[in-house]
XYZ file of C-alpha atoms in Angstrom:
745
model
C 30.169 78.713 -16.591
C 31.061 75.437 -17.511
C 34.043 73.452 -17.148
C 35.210 70.677 -20.150
C 37.428 68.254 -18.580
C 40.107 66.772 -20.182
C 41.064 63.455 -20.950
C 43.114 63.039 -18.175
C 41.338 64.986 -16.506
C 38.413 62.218 -17.081
C 40.898 59.133 -16.635
C 42.386 60.581 -13.245
C 39.147 61.374 -11.307
C 37.755 57.748 -11.868
C 40.866 56.712 -9.811
C 43.603 55.950 -12.332
C 47.329 57.010 -11.171
C 49.410 58.849 -13.693
C 51.123 56.939 -15.521
C 47.629 54.474 -16.254
C 45.879 57.919 -16.980
C 49.315 58.522 -19.650
C 49.013 54.907 -20.993
C 45.506 55.166 -21.491
C 45.347 58.231 -23.231
C 48.619 57.486 -25.524
C 46.587 53.839 -26.505
C 43.095 55.247 -27.101
C 44.416 57.490 -29.131
C 46.312 55.005 -31.210
C 43.280 52.486 -31.712
C 40.268 53.569 -29.648
C 39.068 53.072 -26.532
C 36.169 53.990 -23.785
C 38.300 56.986 -22.604
C 38.695 58.785 -26.215
C 35.527 57.301 -27.086
C 33.269 61.364 -26.027
C 36.357 62.777 -28.571
C 35.463 59.991 -31.515
C 32.259 60.428 -31.483
C 32.713 64.321 -31.864
C 33.849 64.054 -35.638
C 30.142 62.812 -36.384
C 28.631 65.884 -34.939
C 31.179 67.386 -36.733
C 30.720 65.599 -40.074
C 26.741 66.258 -39.633
C 27.158 69.868 -39.088
C 29.799 70.335 -41.891
C 26.944 68.394 -44.322
C 23.727 70.008 -42.815
C 22.418 66.726 -41.897
C 18.544 67.043 -41.015
C 16.993 64.144 -38.519
C 14.021 62.450 -38.553
C 11.746 62.508 -35.574
C 11.900 59.044 -33.472
C 9.524 56.319 -33.742
C 7.789 56.212 -30.288
C 8.729 52.844 -29.505
C 12.264 54.075 -29.629
C 11.686 56.924 -27.395
C 12.197 54.770 -24.680
C 16.533 54.023 -25.498
C 19.292 55.534 -23.086
C 23.159 55.043 -23.697
C 23.906 55.108 -19.931
C 25.931 52.951 -18.381
C 27.520 51.257 -15.547
C 31.149 49.715 -16.459
C 34.844 48.388 -15.619
C 37.846 49.653 -16.533
C 41.481 47.231 -15.801
C 44.435 49.547 -14.870
C 48.241 48.079 -13.875
C 48.443 44.886 -12.966
C 44.879 44.865 -14.169
C 43.488 46.004 -11.393
C 39.467 46.246 -11.609
C 38.046 49.627 -11.193
C 33.789 50.022 -12.115
C 32.958 53.554 -13.189
C 29.056 54.784 -13.893
C 27.784 56.942 -16.391
C 29.329 56.127 -19.217
C 27.931 57.596 -22.024
C 25.108 59.510 -20.313
C 25.391 62.346 -22.858
C 24.880 60.342 -26.014
C 21.139 61.006 -26.319
C 19.459 59.108 -29.658
C 17.825 62.633 -31.060
C 21.110 63.763 -32.274
C 23.672 62.348 -35.312
C 25.857 60.656 -32.690
C 23.120 58.888 -30.640
C 22.024 56.907 -33.736
C 25.904 56.134 -34.865
C 26.168 55.231 -31.085
C 22.946 53.002 -31.922
C 23.792 51.431 -34.651
C 27.049 50.729 -33.278
C 25.704 48.563 -30.512
C 22.659 46.467 -32.753
C 24.844 45.766 -34.748
C 28.376 44.661 -32.689
C 27.860 41.159 -32.578
C 27.029 40.570 -36.067
C 28.809 42.265 -38.878
C 32.707 42.799 -38.365
C 33.716 46.203 -37.148
C 34.638 47.667 -41.124
C 31.019 46.234 -42.335
C 29.582 48.218 -38.726
C 31.491 51.385 -40.047
C 29.986 51.588 -43.697
C 26.676 51.642 -42.608
C 27.072 54.863 -40.085
C 28.965 56.316 -42.858
C 25.554 55.182 -45.343
C 24.065 57.252 -42.025
C 26.114 60.261 -42.669
C 25.754 60.205 -46.260
C 21.401 60.061 -45.861
C 21.717 56.501 -47.882
C 20.087 55.125 -45.786
C 15.594 55.047 -44.979
C 15.069 53.168 -49.023
C 12.228 51.969 -47.222
C 9.962 55.017 -47.275
C 11.259 56.906 -44.302
C 14.320 58.272 -43.849
C 16.114 58.209 -40.658
C 18.232 61.224 -42.334
C 18.787 63.012 -45.395
C 20.565 65.409 -46.868
C 19.836 69.107 -47.394
C 21.601 69.889 -50.541
C 19.390 69.245 -53.593
C 20.239 66.167 -55.695
C 23.561 65.822 -54.643
C 25.574 63.235 -51.932
C 27.801 63.807 -50.354
C 31.784 62.462 -50.770
C 33.413 61.782 -46.965
C 37.471 61.884 -46.716
C 39.155 58.451 -47.383
C 40.600 58.710 -43.977
C 36.913 59.172 -42.233
C 36.111 55.494 -42.173
C 39.220 54.823 -40.203
C 37.736 57.870 -37.591
C 34.521 55.916 -37.429
C 36.303 52.572 -36.843
C 37.821 53.954 -33.891
C 34.949 55.082 -32.217
C 33.166 52.005 -32.625
C 36.201 50.285 -30.966
C 35.747 52.928 -28.097
C 31.754 53.025 -27.506
C 32.675 48.735 -27.589
C 34.584 49.226 -25.017
C 32.908 51.273 -23.056
C 29.554 48.506 -23.425
C 31.877 45.060 -22.453
C 31.219 44.763 -19.003
C 27.584 47.063 -18.390
C 23.955 45.473 -17.226
C 22.738 46.306 -21.320
C 25.506 43.627 -22.614
C 23.850 41.179 -20.159
C 20.633 41.770 -21.334
C 21.122 41.107 -24.999
C 23.426 37.903 -24.098
C 20.698 36.695 -21.790
C 17.989 37.835 -25.055
C 20.695 36.024 -27.659
C 20.521 32.718 -24.783
C 17.731 32.642 -25.112
C 17.560 33.095 -28.786
C 19.626 29.923 -29.408
C 18.154 27.955 -27.198
C 15.174 27.761 -30.421
C 17.109 26.881 -32.953
C 16.480 23.321 -31.915
C 15.987 21.030 -34.922
C 16.490 23.518 -37.023
C 20.288 24.451 -35.784
C 22.739 25.432 -38.050
C 25.879 27.445 -37.181
C 24.234 31.234 -37.980
C 26.419 33.928 -40.491
C 26.364 36.855 -42.113
C 26.296 36.940 -45.204
C 25.586 39.219 -48.530
C 21.759 37.937 -48.297
C 21.520 38.374 -44.665
C 23.201 42.086 -44.378
C 20.554 44.084 -46.932
C 18.288 42.264 -44.504
C 20.260 44.144 -41.872
C 19.332 46.664 -43.541
C 15.569 46.544 -43.860
C 15.530 46.073 -40.036
C 17.225 49.558 -39.860
C 14.834 51.338 -42.232
C 11.555 49.828 -40.848
C 12.978 50.219 -37.084
C 13.402 54.143 -37.542
C 10.326 54.468 -39.798
C 7.795 56.939 -38.117
C 4.561 56.009 -39.202
C 2.490 56.116 -36.299
C 1.198 52.531 -36.345
C 3.009 50.358 -34.871
C 4.406 47.892 -37.054
C 5.580 44.054 -37.189
C 8.631 42.818 -39.220
C 8.635 39.032 -39.951
C 12.656 38.168 -40.882
C 14.019 34.875 -42.372
C 17.481 36.446 -41.006
C 18.825 35.291 -37.357
C 21.082 38.689 -37.526
C 17.952 40.655 -37.423
C 16.226 39.133 -34.386
C 19.817 39.283 -33.186
C 20.008 43.217 -33.505
C 16.474 43.488 -31.938
C 17.701 41.985 -29.424
C 20.549 44.131 -28.869
C 17.650 47.659 -29.618
C 15.512 46.106 -26.589
C 18.959 45.846 -24.332
C 18.981 49.541 -24.853
C 15.444 50.426 -23.606
C 13.646 50.542 -27.724
C 10.477 48.921 -26.848
C 10.270 45.729 -29.006
C 9.390 42.498 -28.566
C 10.436 39.039 -30.660
C 8.823 36.363 -31.510
C 10.741 33.051 -33.028
C 8.846 30.494 -35.065
C 10.914 26.803 -34.475
C 10.038 23.275 -34.689
C 9.563 21.301 -31.227
C 9.465 17.644 -30.453
C 6.093 16.615 -29.274
C 7.046 14.598 -25.557
C 6.960 11.077 -26.706
C 6.033 11.310 -30.057
C 8.666 11.641 -32.713
C 6.471 14.095 -34.220
C 7.688 17.653 -34.264
C 5.428 21.865 -33.775
C 5.338 24.644 -34.888
C 6.314 26.496 -31.596
C 6.353 30.400 -30.521
C 8.302 31.958 -28.089
C 8.309 35.504 -26.926
C 11.814 36.949 -26.678
C 12.236 40.365 -24.598
C 8.808 40.241 -23.811
C 7.711 44.124 -23.850
C 5.261 43.935 -20.870
C 2.593 47.242 -20.569
C 2.849 49.818 -22.415
C 2.099 50.952 -26.045
C 3.058 50.789 -29.002
C 5.728 48.041 -29.881
C 7.635 47.469 -32.720
C 7.903 43.490 -33.492
C 10.270 40.613 -34.923
C 8.747 37.926 -36.101
C 12.194 35.347 -36.759
C 10.656 32.429 -38.464
C 12.844 29.389 -37.974
C 10.106 27.113 -40.015
C 7.854 28.217 -43.154
C 6.084 30.505 -42.182
C 2.540 31.485 -43.398
C 0.980 31.918 -47.120
C 1.239 35.584 -46.329
C 4.180 36.280 -44.709
C 6.416 34.048 -47.258
C 5.036 35.429 -50.201
C 6.211 39.315 -48.882
C 9.351 37.397 -47.630
C 9.984 35.993 -50.978
C 8.785 38.733 -53.048
C 11.625 40.718 -50.887
C 14.405 37.735 -51.056
C 14.106 37.468 -54.287
C 15.171 40.578 -55.125
C 18.467 40.108 -52.962
C 20.687 40.375 -56.076
C 20.111 42.960 -57.728
C 20.009 45.499 -54.027
C 22.551 43.678 -52.087
C 25.034 46.141 -50.669
C 28.539 45.178 -48.735
C 30.950 42.489 -48.471
C 29.897 39.475 -50.227
C 32.104 36.820 -47.910
C 30.663 35.163 -44.865
C 30.949 35.880 -41.329
C 30.398 32.891 -38.692
C 28.291 34.308 -35.880
C 29.149 33.097 -31.851
C 26.441 30.658 -30.603
C 25.786 32.599 -27.192
C 24.676 30.098 -24.244
C 24.914 28.185 -21.090
C 26.713 24.612 -20.934
C 23.118 22.865 -22.021
C 22.762 25.285 -24.991
C 25.868 24.607 -26.003
C 25.223 20.201 -25.094
C 22.422 21.075 -27.356
C 23.985 21.983 -29.578
C 27.224 19.242 -30.460
C 24.338 16.754 -29.823
C 22.761 17.765 -32.318
C 25.551 18.420 -34.975
C 26.664 14.976 -33.847
C 23.033 13.624 -34.603
C 23.168 11.753 -31.218
C 19.748 10.445 -30.303
C 20.444 11.738 -26.475
C 17.509 13.797 -24.436
C 18.153 17.448 -23.312
C 19.324 16.347 -19.967
C 21.253 13.373 -20.329
C 23.401 16.098 -23.465
C 23.664 18.118 -20.707
C 24.652 15.708 -18.216
C 27.257 14.124 -20.391
C 28.318 18.022 -21.387
C 29.379 18.608 -17.927
C 30.678 15.422 -16.953
C 33.133 15.509 -19.912
C 34.421 19.176 -19.407
C 35.131 18.020 -15.051
C 36.933 15.513 -16.851
C 38.879 17.952 -19.035
C 39.451 20.403 -16.000
C 41.723 17.120 -14.279
C 44.012 17.810 -16.994
C 47.721 17.804 -15.989
C 49.869 18.917 -18.247
C 53.998 18.840 -19.946
C 55.846 21.823 -21.477
C 58.707 20.797 -23.224
C 60.738 22.328 -26.250
C 60.274 22.040 -29.635
C 63.238 21.513 -31.212
C 66.891 19.793 -29.738
C 69.574 22.697 -29.690
C 68.832 25.589 -26.891
C 67.531 28.721 -28.858
C 63.411 30.743 -29.985
C 61.861 27.604 -30.680
C 57.834 27.372 -29.823
C 57.550 25.394 -26.777
C 54.576 22.439 -26.476
C 52.343 21.850 -23.852
C 51.300 18.152 -24.395
C 48.348 15.936 -21.897
C 50.874 14.560 -19.004
C 50.738 10.336 -19.525
C 49.249 10.447 -15.652
C 46.216 12.082 -17.190
C 45.985 9.985 -20.386
C 46.602 6.712 -18.218
C 43.394 5.406 -18.201
C 41.824 1.908 -17.460
C 38.410 1.639 -19.178
C 35.885 -1.322 -18.476
C 35.682 -4.167 -20.472
C 31.828 -3.137 -21.618
C 32.980 -0.451 -23.744
C 36.301 -1.154 -24.169
C 35.994 -2.289 -28.257
C 34.179 1.412 -28.462
C 37.095 3.277 -27.371
C 39.621 0.791 -28.912
C 37.494 1.293 -32.240
C 36.058 5.088 -32.613
C 39.045 6.578 -34.128
C 39.183 4.367 -36.764
C 41.456 5.930 -39.202
C 44.923 4.739 -37.581
C 45.201 1.486 -35.939
C 47.618 2.901 -33.481
C 45.462 6.873 -32.901
C 47.406 8.624 -30.792
C 43.591 10.203 -29.262
C 42.770 6.932 -28.110
C 42.883 7.800 -24.915
C 41.243 10.362 -25.220
C 39.038 7.921 -26.436
C 38.616 5.764 -23.281
C 37.514 8.670 -20.718
C 34.673 9.968 -23.027
C 34.106 6.185 -23.175
C 34.051 5.245 -19.415
C 31.714 8.795 -19.095
C 29.414 7.383 -21.231
C 29.672 4.015 -19.135
C 29.376 5.951 -16.233
C 25.717 7.643 -16.735
C 24.316 4.568 -17.951
C 26.328 1.060 -16.652
C 24.953 -1.154 -18.842
C 26.591 -4.969 -19.677
C 26.789 -3.536 -23.308
C 26.143 -0.784 -25.824
C 25.133 -2.851 -28.905
C 24.317 0.230 -31.573
C 27.604 1.937 -32.207
C 26.532 4.909 -34.264
C 24.012 5.958 -31.266
C 27.758 5.246 -29.327
C 29.815 6.760 -31.223
C 28.185 10.202 -31.714
C 27.819 10.203 -28.050
C 31.698 9.321 -27.983
C 32.055 13.070 -30.205
C 29.929 14.832 -27.908
C 32.187 13.556 -24.588
C 35.090 14.298 -26.629
C 34.308 17.993 -27.259
C 33.039 18.586 -24.095
C 36.922 17.106 -22.573
C 38.478 19.336 -25.868
C 36.309 22.287 -23.909
C 37.745 21.343 -20.328
C 40.786 20.614 -21.034
C 41.583 24.031 -22.305
C 39.312 25.453 -19.654
C 42.047 23.843 -16.970
C 44.426 26.490 -19.321
C 42.361 29.638 -18.084
C 42.542 31.324 -14.744
C 39.475 33.601 -14.076
C 40.483 36.824 -12.792
C 36.749 37.819 -12.527
C 35.807 35.348 -9.860
C 32.140 34.582 -11.743
C 30.498 32.401 -14.011
C 32.225 33.690 -17.353
C 33.553 30.786 -18.390
C 29.833 29.335 -17.218
C 29.173 31.465 -20.865
C 29.885 30.305 -24.322
C 30.580 32.180 -27.383
C 30.886 29.352 -29.708
C 32.664 29.675 -32.965
C 34.518 27.173 -32.846
C 34.205 25.322 -36.653
C 32.943 21.156 -37.104
C 34.675 20.450 -39.556
C 38.344 18.729 -39.363
C 40.930 19.375 -41.160
C 42.492 22.765 -39.933
C 46.485 23.111 -39.513
C 48.835 24.469 -38.010
C 49.277 28.128 -38.785
C 44.673 28.158 -38.667
C 44.414 27.337 -35.360
C 41.243 29.171 -35.162
C 40.052 26.105 -38.082
C 40.710 23.795 -35.874
C 37.444 20.984 -35.018
C 37.428 20.109 -31.393
C 38.487 16.408 -32.662
C 41.405 18.325 -34.465
C 42.617 19.344 -30.948
C 42.445 15.951 -29.238
C 45.371 15.036 -31.647
C 46.899 18.450 -30.819
C 46.655 17.632 -27.133
C 47.934 14.478 -27.127
C 51.094 15.056 -29.584
C 51.302 18.644 -27.770
C 49.866 22.080 -28.918
C 51.012 25.671 -28.281
C 49.839 28.306 -25.825
C 48.772 30.123 -29.038
C 46.468 27.429 -29.997
C 45.294 26.547 -26.673
C 44.403 31.022 -25.945
C 42.920 30.668 -29.971
C 41.057 28.019 -28.988
C 39.834 29.513 -25.729
C 38.474 32.358 -28.304
C 36.615 30.390 -30.359
C 34.678 28.923 -27.924
C 34.440 32.069 -24.830
C 35.476 34.884 -27.405
C 32.836 34.817 -29.921
C 36.009 35.228 -32.713
C 36.639 34.101 -35.764
C 39.156 34.230 -38.266
C 37.449 36.941 -39.732
C 37.040 38.973 -37.009
C 41.222 38.995 -36.760
C 41.514 39.826 -39.707
C 42.577 37.037 -41.269
C 45.610 36.361 -39.676
C 46.848 34.584 -36.700
C 50.203 35.355 -35.858
C 52.912 32.942 -34.489
C 53.565 34.547 -31.114
C 51.362 36.603 -29.076
C 50.183 37.404 -25.800
C 46.442 37.837 -26.223
C 43.632 37.942 -27.691
C 40.638 40.836 -27.815
C 37.765 38.873 -28.625
C 33.839 40.011 -29.169
C 32.981 39.257 -26.338
C 36.213 38.294 -23.879
C 40.060 39.101 -23.466
C 42.526 36.459 -23.257
C 46.287 37.400 -22.086
C 49.148 35.751 -21.031
C 50.120 36.253 -17.166
C 53.256 37.921 -17.688
C 50.952 40.997 -18.847
C 48.683 40.612 -16.171
C 50.561 38.849 -13.128
C 54.218 39.233 -13.822
C 55.025 37.548 -10.157
C 53.014 34.307 -10.486
C 54.479 33.828 -13.686
C 57.830 33.680 -12.241
C 57.256 31.228 -9.562
C 55.401 29.299 -11.667
C 55.988 29.074 -15.319
C 53.047 28.113 -17.233
C 52.524 24.518 -15.246
C 49.387 26.754 -13.715
C 46.977 28.260 -15.584
C 48.385 31.336 -17.718
C 45.939 32.432 -19.658
C 43.700 34.892 -17.410
C 40.434 35.986 -19.148
C 38.686 38.922 -18.233
C 35.660 41.137 -19.485
C 35.667 45.400 -19.179
C 37.827 47.709 -20.631
C 41.161 46.948 -21.158
C 42.441 50.208 -22.062
C 45.996 50.346 -21.063
C 46.823 47.023 -23.440
C 48.459 47.814 -26.228
C 47.361 45.861 -29.001
C 46.763 46.287 -33.100
C 43.830 47.494 -33.278
C 43.476 46.172 -37.455
C 43.059 42.223 -35.575
C 43.208 43.011 -31.480
C 46.554 40.502 -31.079
C 48.807 42.084 -28.194
C 52.057 41.647 -29.583
C 55.509 42.029 -28.397
C 58.133 43.494 -29.047
C 61.182 45.871 -28.247
C 62.584 49.475 -30.125
C 65.085 48.981 -31.965
C 67.164 51.589 -30.298
C 67.356 49.478 -26.869
C 67.915 46.094 -28.132
C 72.026 45.993 -28.488
C 72.976 43.373 -27.121
C 76.438 42.257 -25.320
C 78.742 39.596 -25.557
C 79.992 37.985 -22.320
C 83.021 35.837 -23.478
C 84.582 33.953 -21.726
C 86.249 33.796 -18.291
C 84.911 37.164 -17.372
C 84.729 38.420 -14.491
C 82.370 40.837 -12.566
C 82.231 42.909 -9.132
C 79.360 40.885 -6.878
C 79.553 43.283 -4.241
C 78.048 45.702 -6.559
C 73.891 47.122 -4.790
C 71.539 44.500 -5.664
C 68.886 45.731 -2.757
C 67.417 47.997 -5.319
C 65.478 46.119 -7.286
C 64.053 46.904 -10.803
C 60.271 47.948 -11.165
C 58.362 46.714 -14.204
C 56.163 48.533 -16.187
C 53.857 47.729 -19.114
C 53.772 49.965 -22.335
C 53.165 50.111 -25.928
C 55.910 51.466 -28.573
C 55.022 51.526 -32.044
C 58.857 51.126 -33.721
C 59.334 47.544 -32.585
C 61.760 45.827 -34.004
C 59.330 43.092 -34.018
C 56.831 44.665 -35.455
C 57.238 47.903 -37.015
C 53.878 50.431 -37.137
C 51.955 48.150 -34.512
C 51.568 49.055 -31.373
C 53.278 46.342 -29.334
C 53.280 45.857 -25.135
C 56.578 46.127 -24.129
C 58.164 45.093 -20.058
C 60.195 48.755 -19.375
C 62.300 47.763 -16.636
C 63.632 50.859 -14.083
C 65.919 51.348 -12.028
C 66.772 55.125 -10.417
C 64.070 56.703 -11.856
C 65.226 56.026 -15.160
C 64.294 53.036 -17.995
C 67.838 51.314 -18.514
C 66.078 48.017 -20.727
C 63.309 46.858 -22.687
C 62.160 43.531 -22.474
C 59.978 41.541 -25.449
C 57.438 39.748 -23.082
C 57.463 36.568 -25.540
C 61.099 36.182 -24.472
C 60.309 36.741 -21.293
C 57.048 33.517 -21.636
C 59.459 31.693 -23.054
C 62.673 32.099 -20.924
C 60.541 31.618 -17.664
C 58.356 28.453 -19.200
C 61.556 26.575 -19.701
C 61.343 23.064 -17.881
C 63.113 23.201 -13.974
C 66.291 21.312 -12.836
C 67.021 19.179 -16.437
C 70.732 21.441 -16.659
C 72.239 20.723 -20.048
C 70.285 17.405 -20.878
C 67.537 19.284 -22.193
C 69.303 20.921 -24.931
C 72.027 17.591 -25.826
C 74.716 18.503 -28.477
C 75.257 17.160 -31.571
C 78.931 17.895 -32.754
C 81.053 16.947 -30.276
C 83.888 19.276 -31.449
C 81.332 21.792 -29.463
C 82.466 22.193 -26.246
C 81.385 24.358 -23.814
C 83.708 27.308 -23.095
C 84.171 28.173 -19.984
C 81.684 28.569 -16.521
C 80.522 32.453 -15.403
C 78.763 33.726 -13.543
C 76.958 36.930 -13.069
C 76.034 39.401 -10.357
C 72.103 40.762 -11.163
C 73.813 43.715 -9.620
C 75.235 43.932 -13.614
C 72.454 42.895 -15.420
C 71.162 46.861 -15.695
C 75.012 47.000 -17.523
C 74.797 43.837 -19.825
C 71.499 45.047 -20.562
C 70.404 42.509 -23.536
C 72.727 40.554 -23.370
C 74.407 36.794 -24.411
C 77.038 34.009 -23.545
C 79.970 33.730 -25.978
C 81.643 30.289 -25.782
C 80.488 30.002 -22.562
C 77.884 29.016 -19.994
C 76.563 31.498 -17.352
C 75.440 30.936 -13.884
C 72.953 33.879 -12.423
C 72.122 33.634 -8.563
C 68.437 35.410 -8.625
C 67.085 33.966 -5.150
C 65.345 35.857 -3.535
C 64.209 38.379 -5.402
C 61.572 37.867 -7.966
C 62.282 41.323 -9.976
C 66.304 39.606 -10.775
C 64.664 36.212 -11.600
C 62.051 37.911 -13.891
C 65.139 40.072 -15.083
C 67.455 37.511 -16.124
C 64.860 36.021 -18.165
C 64.044 38.633 -20.505
C 67.567 39.659 -21.223
C 68.596 35.964 -21.988
C 68.497 35.447 -25.462
C 65.200 33.293 -26.311
C 65.485 29.544 -25.599
C 68.803 29.649 -24.151
C 68.060 29.985 -20.712
C 67.221 27.184 -18.461
C 65.841 27.273 -14.390
C 67.439 25.117 -11.796
C 66.707 25.986 -7.493
C 69.275 23.276 -6.480
C 72.196 23.763 -4.939
C 73.522 20.294 -5.853
C 72.787 21.480 -9.023
C 74.606 24.014 -9.071
C 77.889 22.574 -7.973
C 77.448 19.862 -10.558
C 77.157 22.806 -13.573
C 81.533 22.595 -13.492
C 81.836 18.941 -13.961
C 79.171 17.862 -15.947
C 79.897 16.308 -19.201
C 81.357 18.522 -21.865
C 78.990 16.920 -24.117
C 75.784 17.572 -22.214
C 76.347 21.363 -21.845
C 75.002 23.608 -24.172
C 77.381 26.113 -25.036
C 75.600 29.694 -24.662
C 73.147 28.606 -22.315
C 72.096 30.631 -18.877
C 71.457 29.173 -15.825
C 69.437 30.815 -13.203
C 69.666 29.589 -9.294
C 66.071 30.337 -8.318
C 67.070 28.441 -4.327
C 64.501 26.145 -3.333
C 63.600 28.244 -0.118
C 64.123 31.651 0.046
C 63.184 31.985 -3.336
C 59.153 30.504 -2.766
C 59.565 32.211 0.631
C 59.764 35.945 -0.941
C 56.515 35.260 -2.802
C 54.845 35.506 0.752
């Protein structure tokens, strides 16, 4: 007799608490995750049984394929929990196994909707047109029709499989193979992309991989995506060897020769499925066969005609080489790497200032820009002209301070008296500027894994200039130079990080980018604002310290929009009603403040801000009941205000407007007020020494109407400050310089 384990039972057996398990199941059913993967995959077997799907036997090179893997999940406060034996009950001989295999090998080359179409074609018996069928339908001459909603079920299943694979050894093995692949690009480098034609080549590879004809086969291709699929299949245990033919410069000469490099070498045993990727002109006999195939693509192409950019996976050496080749530098690989590392290091030392966009209080965006102290660079006379003239579009380009830093990095490596070759120096400057931008973005990121995740890139950042503020994922690195000096938003910084370490593209995120969001689930990593993972730290430090955290592994309890991967904030309309605090209103200051609120992160679908989307909200609990929901976006905004600026932050333009009264609100009154705003008055809340009251006050006040002070002198001066520099409706949070910091320990 066997006992079936329910999803909740499985989660509790993995060490999750009841609240964590409840959130995980609720979110997983909405979007698909590591926890709902077994139940979501069962639909494949149900459909296969209903259609009487017949599976072909496996070719010998796939018989060693296994899916069992270890992984990582993150619980409340992003605590890391290792999990063993995931996907251990899935076997390639089953329909679920075939679908799982397809999901894994297409993971880094196709959008999820395209992968779902391949799996649906698998269920319909449409795959296998090259001669050997992966599946076939028993009913004669009749193709089955699947329900329209089937695709959404398949997409949810794929998300669960990808979620399971996020922090597995197989995924790391796959990324290592991709890194070796992209190191071959050399002189032939170009940004890989999945097109309508390449998707047909991917189907051809899939057909041949499953074609059991008794003899080992060799698959020749010009498409890098098919080679990436082969590397991923090898990571799952398939007996596959990948060979890459590319041009390599002969040492000390200007000539190039064709070189073969074996990736994913298969030692011992047989048979082996060989994949040959040609980055150069293939031999005549192979070229004829490929020409015959590619010439017929116009008539046989399947899937979307859109172009999807694929990530360049690699470490500092590979990315430095790629950027150096793009800017046509004359550098040796070791010099490219040295300049890159020095540029990133200089960027990581960046210091920042944070301020408002807009002069009056309200929900304006906060902007981050590099501090004057950081931008102040003394430049040597040998490179002064190069630094001055690098950005020649305008006479006084604001990016000039970064150009001076880049010039000094180059001068630090070569230390020449002069640099006469302007174009050569310019290309080196561009390389170093890109590295500085990467370092500046890196300075805002906190690596919670304490590993080398930030040393491994998944690069999709475009080099084409001309992005705009609504499309930060289209910004080039040199566009980012302008943003970093003039002012950029936290969202733009996160979008840049997603294109540097996460392998994100605008297409991957549904061709949309909200103005304000809290996180992004990227193909390779997850990025979230610290208010989600470390609310207490952000309460103390705001966003002057690194305020974006990077994670690998499953983010199963993180509410997210499944169609875009964004983490959005919101509160339900039911708890959104606001209380007006009137002038001269008085409160009982003797009420209990010893029982500080407790906060949990929850997912809601009835958000007043994003109807129908699974949004993140912070629930505030006291005495066992939820008394308020806090929008994390508002909380980030209000906790990030510069301190000790008082009304000078928001000078009033109309001399007839005056702050009508001064009202001190005790923390104990906040649960009764819930969301509130000041009416014809300014408020003071003494939140020290408990950080929970500080978070609660900042979350319940109006967005943009909060200032934080930690000096008793400033508190006393609130009564005397001139009317023309006091902002009507402001709420001042006094945290106390000593008690508040002491409570952090």
